[in-house]
């Protein structure tokens, strides 16, 4: 169906996709900005084309430039990675209109799930439990919002229907704060996401963030590949992820996984996807679906023993899923640390030249990164430098291996959050497992 893939991304994920394509014998086309000439996937690709200046809006987000590069290079498919254009339904449509395969769900699935209100409604219809709250956007009328919030019970959270990346959310503690919060969130949503629709749901005080990985083919087959816990967050951004989510009742997780599979089949979903839930007092509440490969996919690969990116490419080629639900295993435990180039106290990005780089190794250790000694990290993109992923026979084994790996890892010349990770790995709460989404911020405040 296609034998060459254009990788419409950069950094570690572009290299990850490059490797999966190569393992399947597919030709690759790298597109890069002027700031990214030296990335490893650019050197490894069969064809590499510069598509614009460093600014992402003029390169990785420039749909016309990417489509032109695909035509010029004879690519048959486009892999969007994560971020950038990966959840842009209009881009997926343009790719298909150009006669290329978009390696992801159908554009209408991206559109449905990209609208958090529509996604919640679809999930509720499919029998997936959601965070308490209405299934409709607020009109902007204060009286209506007050009635809705009172019915849910304070505290509530106002969320932008088109929000993402941890932005466009505001917690409202009491009725007196609602008017301002509604005005500010609506305005912010309009400016940041071009969609001013806002909805209200219950603000859960101490939930965990638990997600379910799914993959579906174009023939109506879908499986779920286990759970992940991504509760360690700073400003709604994930810092550490693990699989499986520790300490949850297995039959409950099974039932939720099965409901996710049924939801996929109901909407004709195709490709990889993640259903995100908040779990409080043992109950699951759906918050949103990500219709793409996620940063934290490797922890699932390690426990399921699968190459998710290869599977993603194969279902995009029209193949049937090679596994049924009864073939899916969860072996041992995996943990991922997002190593960011950032100042340890201000958290400001810390780009620049990596003067020294020493990566850990040994059984069960995996590093997904585009960085190495001599690499100059540009200031134009996100600060993710490397993902350190470990696997062990048990959670305790994985924790022990990860501690050793973090102590071995050295990055010189730029600031990183390695010290924060070392601290997390020695924190009693995290080591016990099952902490809530505020745990990391509490830990940092305690210093
Ligand atoms: P985004 O698309 O920006 O990632 P999400 O809807 O996935 O937004 O929410 C991101 C994070 O915000 C969650 O992991 C959680 O920490 C917090 N959050 C979202 N909704 C709620 C809620 N109803 N109650 C408490 N925390 C929430």
Tab-separated table of N, CA and C and ligand atoms in Angstrom, residues 116 131 157 159 163-167 169 201-204 209 233 236 276 278 287-288 437, ligand 1:
chain	number	residue	atom	x	y	z
A	116	UNK	N	-13.188	17.830	23.237
A	116	UNK	CA	-13.327	17.108	24.509
A	116	UNK	C	-14.793	16.899	24.903
A	131	UNK	N	-15.990	11.902	34.010
A	131	UNK	CA	-15.998	12.819	35.154
A	131	UNK	C	-17.390	13.444	35.232
A	157	UNK	N	-14.183	22.415	37.647
A	157	UNK	CA	-13.095	22.859	36.773
A	157	UNK	C	-13.712	23.259	35.432
A	159	UNK	N	-13.101	23.858	31.529
A	159	UNK	CA	-12.122	23.362	30.570
A	159	UNK	C	-12.505	23.763	29.150
A	163	UNK	N	-9.000	22.326	24.215
A	163	UNK	CA	-7.749	22.481	24.970
A	163	UNK	C	-6.791	21.319	24.817
A	164	UNK	N	-5.537	21.562	25.196
A	164	UNK	CA	-4.522	20.517	25.143
A	164	UNK	C	-3.247	21.014	25.778
A	165	UNK	N	-2.339	20.068	26.023
A	165	UNK	CA	-1.047	20.460	26.587
A	165	UNK	C	-1.150	21.047	27.976
A	166	UNK	N	-2.201	20.675	28.706
A	166	UNK	CA	-2.346	21.152	30.080
A	166	UNK	C	-2.821	22.603	30.172
A	167	UNK	N	-3.210	23.196	29.025
A	167	UNK	CA	-3.653	24.591	29.069
A	167	UNK	C	-5.162	24.681	28.844
A	169	UNK	N	-7.501	25.359	31.332
A	169	UNK	CA	-8.271	24.780	32.445
A	169	UNK	C	-8.210	25.729	33.641
A	201	UNK	N	-16.840	20.572	34.660
A	201	UNK	CA	-16.966	19.242	35.261
A	201	UNK	C	-16.484	19.284	36.697
A	202	UNK	N	-16.734	18.207	37.418
A	202	UNK	CA	-16.317	18.116	38.815
A	202	UNK	C	-14.798	18.188	38.884
A	203	UNK	N	-14.257	18.992	39.796
A	203	UNK	CA	-12.824	18.978	40.037
A	203	UNK	C	-12.556	17.911	41.084
A	204	UNK	N	-11.851	16.870	40.676
A	204	UNK	CA	-11.546	15.780	41.602
A	204	UNK	C	-10.330	16.186	42.428
A	209	UNK	N	-3.799	9.784	37.568
A	209	UNK	CA	-3.979	9.813	36.118
A	209	UNK	C	-3.618	8.423	35.604
A	233	UNK	N	3.099	14.660	37.724
A	233	UNK	CA	2.969	15.764	36.779
A	233	UNK	C	3.388	17.063	37.439
A	236	UNK	N	0.322	19.994	35.084
A	236	UNK	CA	-0.425	19.122	34.173
A	236	UNK	C	0.447	18.484	33.089
A	276	UNK	N	-7.632	8.540	28.405
A	276	UNK	CA	-7.113	9.052	29.675
A	276	UNK	C	-8.238	9.135	30.714
A	278	UNK	N	-9.170	9.867	35.089
A	278	UNK	CA	-8.785	10.194	36.455
A	278	UNK	C	-9.414	9.112	37.318
A	287	UNK	N	-11.411	11.416	30.919
A	287	UNK	CA	-11.254	12.860	30.664
A	287	UNK	C	-11.052	13.175	29.195
A	288	UNK	N	-10.197	12.405	28.498
A	288	UNK	CA	-10.026	12.704	27.073
A	288	UNK	C	-9.328	11.553	26.383
A	437	UNK	N	-2.197	13.079	41.454
A	437	UNK	CA	-1.599	13.992	40.469
A	437	UNK	C	-0.949	15.229	41.108
B	1	LIG	P1	-4.812	18.195	28.273
B	1	LIG	O1	-5.532	17.824	27.021
B	1	LIG	O2	-4.427	19.648	28.291
B	1	LIG	O3	-3.691	17.264	28.628
B	1	LIG	P2	-6.577	16.818	30.181
B	1	LIG	O4	-8.036	16.909	30.083
B	1	LIG	O5	-5.931	15.550	29.717
B	1	LIG	O6	-5.910	18.079	29.438
B	1	LIG	O7	-6.125	17.069	31.677
B	1	LIG	C1	-4.745	17.212	32.000
B	1	LIG	C2	-4.549	17.098	33.495
B	1	LIG	O8	-5.329	18.099	34.184
B	1	LIG	C3	-4.989	15.780	34.099
B	1	LIG	O9	-3.991	14.776	34.001
B	1	LIG	C4	-5.227	16.208	35.544
B	1	LIG	O10	-3.994	16.358	36.196
B	1	LIG	C5	-5.855	17.583	35.410
B	1	LIG	N1	-7.336	17.533	35.341
B	1	LIG	C6	-8.094	17.526	34.217
B	1	LIG	N2	-9.423	17.425	34.530
B	1	LIG	C7	-9.502	17.362	35.875
B	1	LIG	C8	-10.597	17.223	36.821
B	1	LIG	N3	-11.856	17.140	36.430
B	1	LIG	N4	-10.293	17.181	38.154
B	1	LIG	C9	-9.006	17.263	38.563
B	1	LIG	N5	-7.951	17.396	37.729
B	1	LIG	C10	-8.165	17.445	36.398
